[in-house]
Short mmCIF file of C-alpha atoms in Angstrom, two decimals:
data_model
loop_
_atom_site.label_atom_id
_atom_site.label_comp_id
_atom_site.label_asym_id
_atom_site.label_seq_id
_atom_site.Cartn_x
_atom_site.Cartn_y
_atom_site.Cartn_z
CA MET A 30 -158.35 7.73 3.41
CA THR A 31 -154.73 7.62 3.14
CA GLN A 32 -152.78 6.67 0.00
CA GLY A 33 -151.60 3.74 2.03
CA ASP A 34 -155.09 2.87 2.84
CA ILE A 35 -155.89 2.90 -0.90
CA LEU A 36 -153.03 0.87 -1.94
CA SER A 37 -154.06 -1.74 0.26
CA ALA A 38 -157.92 -1.66 -0.18
CA LYS A 39 -159.88 -4.09 -2.42
CA GLY A 40 -159.66 -3.76 -5.93
CA TRP A 41 -155.88 -4.45 -6.11
CA GLN A 42 -154.68 -7.59 -8.39
CA LYS A 43 -150.84 -7.70 -8.12
CA ASN A 44 -148.11 -9.57 -9.65
CA LEU A 45 -150.35 -10.46 -12.91
CA GLN A 46 -148.23 -11.66 -15.89
CA VAL A 47 -148.48 -11.28 -19.76
CA ASP A 48 -145.79 -13.53 -20.77
CA ASP A 49 -142.83 -12.68 -18.46
CA VAL A 50 -143.60 -9.18 -17.81
CA PHE A 51 -145.38 -8.22 -14.63
CA TYR A 52 -148.34 -6.09 -14.23
CA ASP A 53 -150.80 -4.91 -11.14
CA LEU A 54 -154.34 -3.91 -11.90
CA TYR A 55 -156.65 -1.77 -9.82
CA LEU A 56 -160.23 -1.91 -10.21
CA PRO A 57 -162.56 0.84 -8.19
CA LEU A 58 -165.59 -0.59 -6.28
CA ASN A 59 -168.10 0.68 -9.12
CA PRO A 60 -167.67 0.00 -12.66
CA PRO A 61 -164.63 2.01 -13.83
CA VAL A 62 -165.28 5.47 -15.76
CA GLY A 63 -162.12 4.95 -17.43
CA THR A 64 -158.75 3.12 -17.51
CA ILE A 65 -155.21 4.58 -17.20
CA LEU A 66 -152.28 2.68 -18.87
CA VAL A 67 -149.52 4.09 -16.38
CA LEU A 68 -146.05 3.93 -17.93
CA PRO A 69 -142.96 4.53 -15.45
CA GLY A 70 -139.86 6.12 -16.15
CA TRP A 71 -136.55 4.68 -17.17
CA ASN A 72 -135.71 1.61 -15.11
CA PHE A 73 -138.21 2.81 -12.46
CA PRO A 74 -140.49 -0.06 -11.19
CA ARG A 75 -144.13 -0.41 -11.81
CA THR A 76 -145.02 0.79 -8.40
CA SER A 77 -143.08 3.96 -8.59
CA TRP A 78 -146.03 6.16 -9.31
CA LEU A 79 -147.96 4.65 -6.56
CA GLU A 80 -145.13 4.96 -3.96
CA ASN A 81 -144.11 8.57 -4.84
CA SER A 82 -147.43 10.24 -5.91
CA ASP A 83 -151.01 10.56 -5.11
CA LEU A 84 -151.99 8.57 -8.41
CA ALA A 85 -153.97 5.95 -6.44
CA LYS A 86 -156.10 8.57 -4.63
CA TYR A 87 -157.05 10.50 -7.71
CA ALA A 88 -157.91 7.25 -9.56
CA GLN A 89 -160.24 6.30 -6.83
CA GLN A 90 -161.46 9.81 -6.50
CA TYR A 91 -162.35 9.98 -10.22
CA GLY A 92 -163.20 6.10 -10.55
CA TYR A 93 -160.52 4.91 -12.99
CA ALA A 94 -159.10 1.62 -13.23
CA LEU A 95 -155.03 1.50 -13.23
CA ILE A 96 -152.88 -0.82 -15.22
CA LEU A 97 -149.33 -0.79 -14.39
CA PRO A 98 -146.94 -3.00 -16.47
CA GLU A 99 -143.24 -3.41 -15.65
CA MET A 100 -141.63 -1.58 -18.57
CA SER A 101 -138.22 -1.25 -16.79
CA THR A 102 -135.68 -0.07 -19.58
CA THR A 103 -137.33 -0.09 -22.92
CA ILE A 104 -137.63 3.20 -24.80
CA TYR A 105 -140.62 1.80 -26.56
CA GLU A 106 -138.68 0.91 -29.51
CA SER A 107 -140.81 -0.97 -32.51
CA SER A 108 -137.61 -2.86 -33.69
CA TYR A 109 -134.34 -4.23 -32.80
CA TYR A 110 -131.26 -3.95 -35.08
CA PRO A 111 -128.09 -5.79 -35.67
CA GLU A 112 -126.39 -2.72 -34.03
CA THR A 113 -128.82 -2.81 -30.92
CA THR A 114 -126.71 -3.43 -27.70
CA MET A 115 -129.77 -2.84 -25.35
CA ARG A 116 -132.68 -5.26 -25.54
CA TRP A 117 -135.61 -4.66 -22.97
CA ASN A 118 -136.85 -8.24 -23.51
CA ALA A 119 -137.36 -10.94 -26.30
CA ILE A 120 -139.33 -8.70 -28.49
CA PRO A 121 -139.13 -4.62 -28.35
CA GLY A 122 -141.27 -2.74 -25.82
CA LEU A 123 -143.64 -1.19 -28.27
CA GLU A 124 -144.25 -4.32 -30.16
CA PHE A 125 -144.85 -6.07 -26.58
CA ILE A 126 -147.54 -3.50 -25.67
CA ASN A 127 -149.02 -3.79 -29.12
CA THR A 128 -149.19 -7.14 -29.80
CA ARG A 129 -149.24 -9.00 -26.53
CA PHE A 130 -150.11 -6.70 -23.62
CA ILE A 131 -153.21 -4.64 -25.11
CA PRO A 132 -154.86 -7.73 -26.38
CA THR A 133 -154.28 -9.86 -23.20
CA ILE A 134 -155.80 -7.02 -21.12
CA GLN A 135 -158.87 -7.07 -23.26
CA ALA A 136 -159.30 -10.54 -23.45
CA ARG A 137 -158.74 -11.06 -19.68
CA HIS A 138 -160.14 -7.86 -17.98
CA ASN A 139 -162.42 -6.47 -20.84
CA LEU A 140 -160.42 -3.10 -20.31
CA LEU A 141 -158.60 -1.18 -22.86
CA LEU A 142 -161.39 -2.12 -25.45
CA PRO A 143 -162.23 0.11 -28.48
CA GLY A 144 -164.93 2.47 -27.55
CA GLN A 145 -163.93 2.80 -23.72
CA ASN A 146 -162.48 5.72 -22.00
CA ASN A 147 -158.84 4.71 -22.11
CA THR A 148 -156.05 7.02 -21.26
CA LEU A 149 -152.23 7.09 -21.02
CA LEU A 150 -149.89 8.51 -18.32
CA GLY A 151 -146.21 8.33 -18.51
CA LEU A 152 -143.28 10.35 -17.25
CA SER A 153 -139.90 10.68 -18.75
CA THR A 154 -139.14 7.49 -20.95
CA GLY A 155 -142.62 6.61 -20.28
CA GLY A 156 -143.86 9.97 -21.55
CA ARG A 157 -142.22 9.03 -24.67
CA GLY A 158 -144.00 5.86 -24.38
CA VAL A 159 -147.33 7.72 -24.32
CA ALA A 160 -146.74 9.32 -27.59
CA LEU A 161 -145.44 6.22 -29.53
CA ILE A 162 -148.41 4.01 -27.94
CA ALA A 163 -150.86 6.59 -29.18
CA LEU A 164 -149.35 6.95 -32.57
CA SER A 165 -149.48 3.03 -33.00
CA ASN A 166 -153.29 2.82 -31.73
CA PRO A 167 -154.69 6.12 -32.86
CA ASP A 168 -158.49 5.09 -32.26
CA LEU A 169 -157.87 3.17 -29.00
CA PHE A 170 -156.79 6.06 -26.37
CA VAL A 171 -159.06 9.03 -26.04
CA ALA A 172 -156.64 11.30 -24.08
CA GLY A 173 -153.08 11.03 -22.45
CA ALA A 174 -150.58 12.97 -20.32
CA SER A 175 -146.71 12.93 -21.01
CA LEU A 176 -144.60 14.54 -18.22
CA SER A 177 -140.88 15.36 -18.91
CA GLY A 178 -140.83 13.03 -22.29
CA ASP A 179 -138.34 12.84 -25.01
CA PHE A 180 -139.99 13.11 -28.30
CA SER A 181 -137.35 14.03 -30.79
CA GLN A 182 -134.02 11.82 -30.23
CA GLU A 183 -132.52 13.70 -33.32
CA ASN A 184 -131.97 16.56 -31.06
CA MET A 185 -130.06 14.49 -28.50
CA PRO A 186 -127.74 12.75 -31.00
CA THR A 187 -125.32 11.42 -28.31
CA ASP A 188 -128.11 9.90 -26.01
CA ASN A 189 -126.69 6.62 -24.94
CA LEU A 190 -130.12 4.92 -24.84
CA MET A 191 -131.04 5.78 -28.33
CA ARG A 192 -127.58 4.88 -29.70
CA ALA A 193 -127.88 1.42 -27.98
CA VAL A 194 -131.09 0.67 -29.36
CA TYR A 195 -130.84 2.43 -32.96
CA GLY A 196 -127.00 2.87 -33.63
CA ASP A 197 -125.15 5.75 -34.10
CA ARG A 198 -127.06 8.84 -35.33
CA GLU A 199 -124.65 9.68 -38.04
CA GLU A 200 -124.81 6.36 -39.85
CA PHE A 201 -128.61 5.30 -39.03
CA GLY A 202 -130.49 8.46 -39.02
CA ASP A 203 -133.25 6.87 -40.75
CA ARG A 204 -133.97 5.03 -37.66
CA TRP A 205 -133.72 8.02 -35.51
CA LEU A 206 -136.22 9.93 -37.66
CA GLY A 207 -138.57 7.00 -38.52
CA VAL A 208 -141.44 5.30 -37.20
CA ASP A 209 -139.92 5.49 -33.39
CA ASN A 210 -139.58 9.35 -33.61
CA PRO A 211 -142.83 11.00 -32.39
CA GLN A 212 -141.97 14.33 -33.45
CA ALA A 213 -141.32 13.17 -36.76
CA ARG A 214 -144.73 11.78 -36.90
CA ILE A 215 -146.65 14.53 -35.51
CA ALA A 216 -148.55 14.96 -38.88
CA GLU A 217 -150.31 11.83 -37.65
CA TRP A 218 -151.37 12.93 -34.17
CA LYS A 219 -154.98 12.59 -33.05
CA MET A 220 -155.29 12.22 -29.22
CA PRO A 221 -155.86 15.03 -26.79
CA LEU A 222 -152.80 15.36 -24.70
CA PHE A 223 -151.75 17.11 -21.65
CA LEU A 224 -148.09 17.76 -22.00
CA THR A 225 -145.85 19.27 -19.35
CA HIS A 226 -142.32 19.50 -18.51
CA GLY A 227 -139.98 21.60 -15.95
CA THR A 228 -137.65 24.26 -17.26
CA ALA A 229 -135.03 22.98 -14.74
CA ASP A 230 -134.96 19.54 -15.98
CA GLU A 231 -131.45 18.35 -16.00
CA VAL A 232 -132.15 14.79 -17.52
CA VAL A 233 -134.65 15.45 -20.22
CA PRO A 234 -134.17 19.01 -21.61
CA GLU A 235 -137.55 21.03 -21.64
CA SER A 236 -136.72 21.85 -25.08
CA GLN A 237 -137.92 18.26 -25.99
CA SER A 238 -141.67 18.75 -25.14
CA ARG A 239 -141.57 22.35 -26.41
CA LEU A 240 -140.28 21.37 -29.92
CA PHE A 241 -143.13 18.82 -30.14
CA TYR A 242 -145.82 21.13 -29.06
CA GLU A 243 -144.20 23.94 -31.49
CA LYS A 244 -144.30 21.39 -34.43
CA TYR A 245 -147.58 20.12 -33.78
CA ARG A 246 -148.97 23.88 -33.81
CA GLU A 247 -146.86 24.49 -36.86
CA LEU A 248 -148.84 21.50 -38.76
CA HIS A 249 -152.21 21.75 -37.03
CA GLY A 250 -152.72 25.59 -36.52
CA ASN A 251 -155.84 25.98 -34.39
CA ASN A 252 -156.90 22.52 -33.70
CA GLN A 253 -155.31 22.67 -30.42
CA ILE A 254 -155.77 19.11 -28.94
CA ILE A 255 -152.43 19.29 -27.62
CA GLU A 256 -152.14 21.62 -24.26
CA TYR A 257 -148.43 22.42 -23.12
CA TYR A 258 -147.58 23.63 -19.80
CA PRO A 259 -143.91 24.38 -19.04
CA ARG A 260 -143.38 24.58 -15.48
CA GLU A 261 -140.70 27.14 -14.49
CA GLY A 262 -138.13 25.93 -12.13
CA ALA A 263 -139.22 22.45 -11.99
CA GLY A 264 -136.70 19.47 -12.43
CA HIS A 265 -136.99 15.78 -13.15
CA ASP A 266 -138.73 14.58 -9.86
CA TYR A 267 -141.95 13.44 -8.27
CA ASP A 268 -142.41 16.82 -6.41
CA PHE A 269 -143.07 18.19 -10.21
CA TRP A 270 -144.82 15.20 -11.43
CA ASN A 271 -147.29 14.54 -8.49
CA SER A 272 -148.01 18.40 -8.62
CA GLN A 273 -149.47 17.75 -11.96
CA LEU A 274 -151.99 14.94 -11.29
CA GLU A 275 -155.03 17.22 -10.40
CA ALA A 276 -154.50 19.26 -13.51
CA ILE A 277 -154.31 15.97 -15.53
CA PHE A 278 -157.51 14.44 -14.09
CA ASN A 279 -159.23 17.69 -14.96
CA PHE A 280 -158.14 17.54 -18.26
CA TRP A 281 -159.23 13.93 -18.71
CA GLU A 282 -162.58 14.82 -17.17
CA LYS A 283 -163.28 17.73 -19.49
CA ILE A 284 -162.78 15.63 -22.47
CA ARG A 285 -164.86 12.57 -20.84
CA MET A 286 -167.81 15.00 -20.42
CA ARG A 287 -167.67 16.13 -23.96
CA SER A 288 -167.84 12.35 -25.50
#
């Protein structure tokens, strides 16, 4: 069955809504072995993963449900400020996920419930979202995968997206190093994570993932629930991201079989 066949197969529910945010849902024919909350990159449509990778094929092969929200231009901020010039929606992206989206999915579909095999998948800004959602829901997700994400915005002090939400780094350093900084909160980390980044990434430096991983190792020693795989010469594109899916699903299956 081709990717196109899978995308048109039974099991898809499209253009569903939580408030004014659309999402698509895929349910396999048999009861799912787990659920993947799929986060797109910055300003990518929610269908981007499906249109540019073999994600649907792997989800069907392994028996996972897919939930794909339209997160567009959020950086998974928990708060807005007087200096915020870029507002994703009426409420911040992370607040929406935690207080509106997850509770609705739980009530409406009986998915993402505590005790289920819930996983997170995100690329670029969505990879940052994986980290922040995991940190704010420490017992809900059993594993995740973050590709080409950014985790330590203090190492990119001129980043326009971060400045548009948190204000200037020099004036509002507490926001840049606060609850929305995954690396600054690495001591709290609990979720097994497949972490990967291309060394030739010209959009998000590979150092973002490497420093996050090194900080985790510094604090947690041999408790290696984060596995980091830098990819020599890989860029910030679906050629790279798609190539990682088989390893990601194998990583998740290894964790599922242990539980």
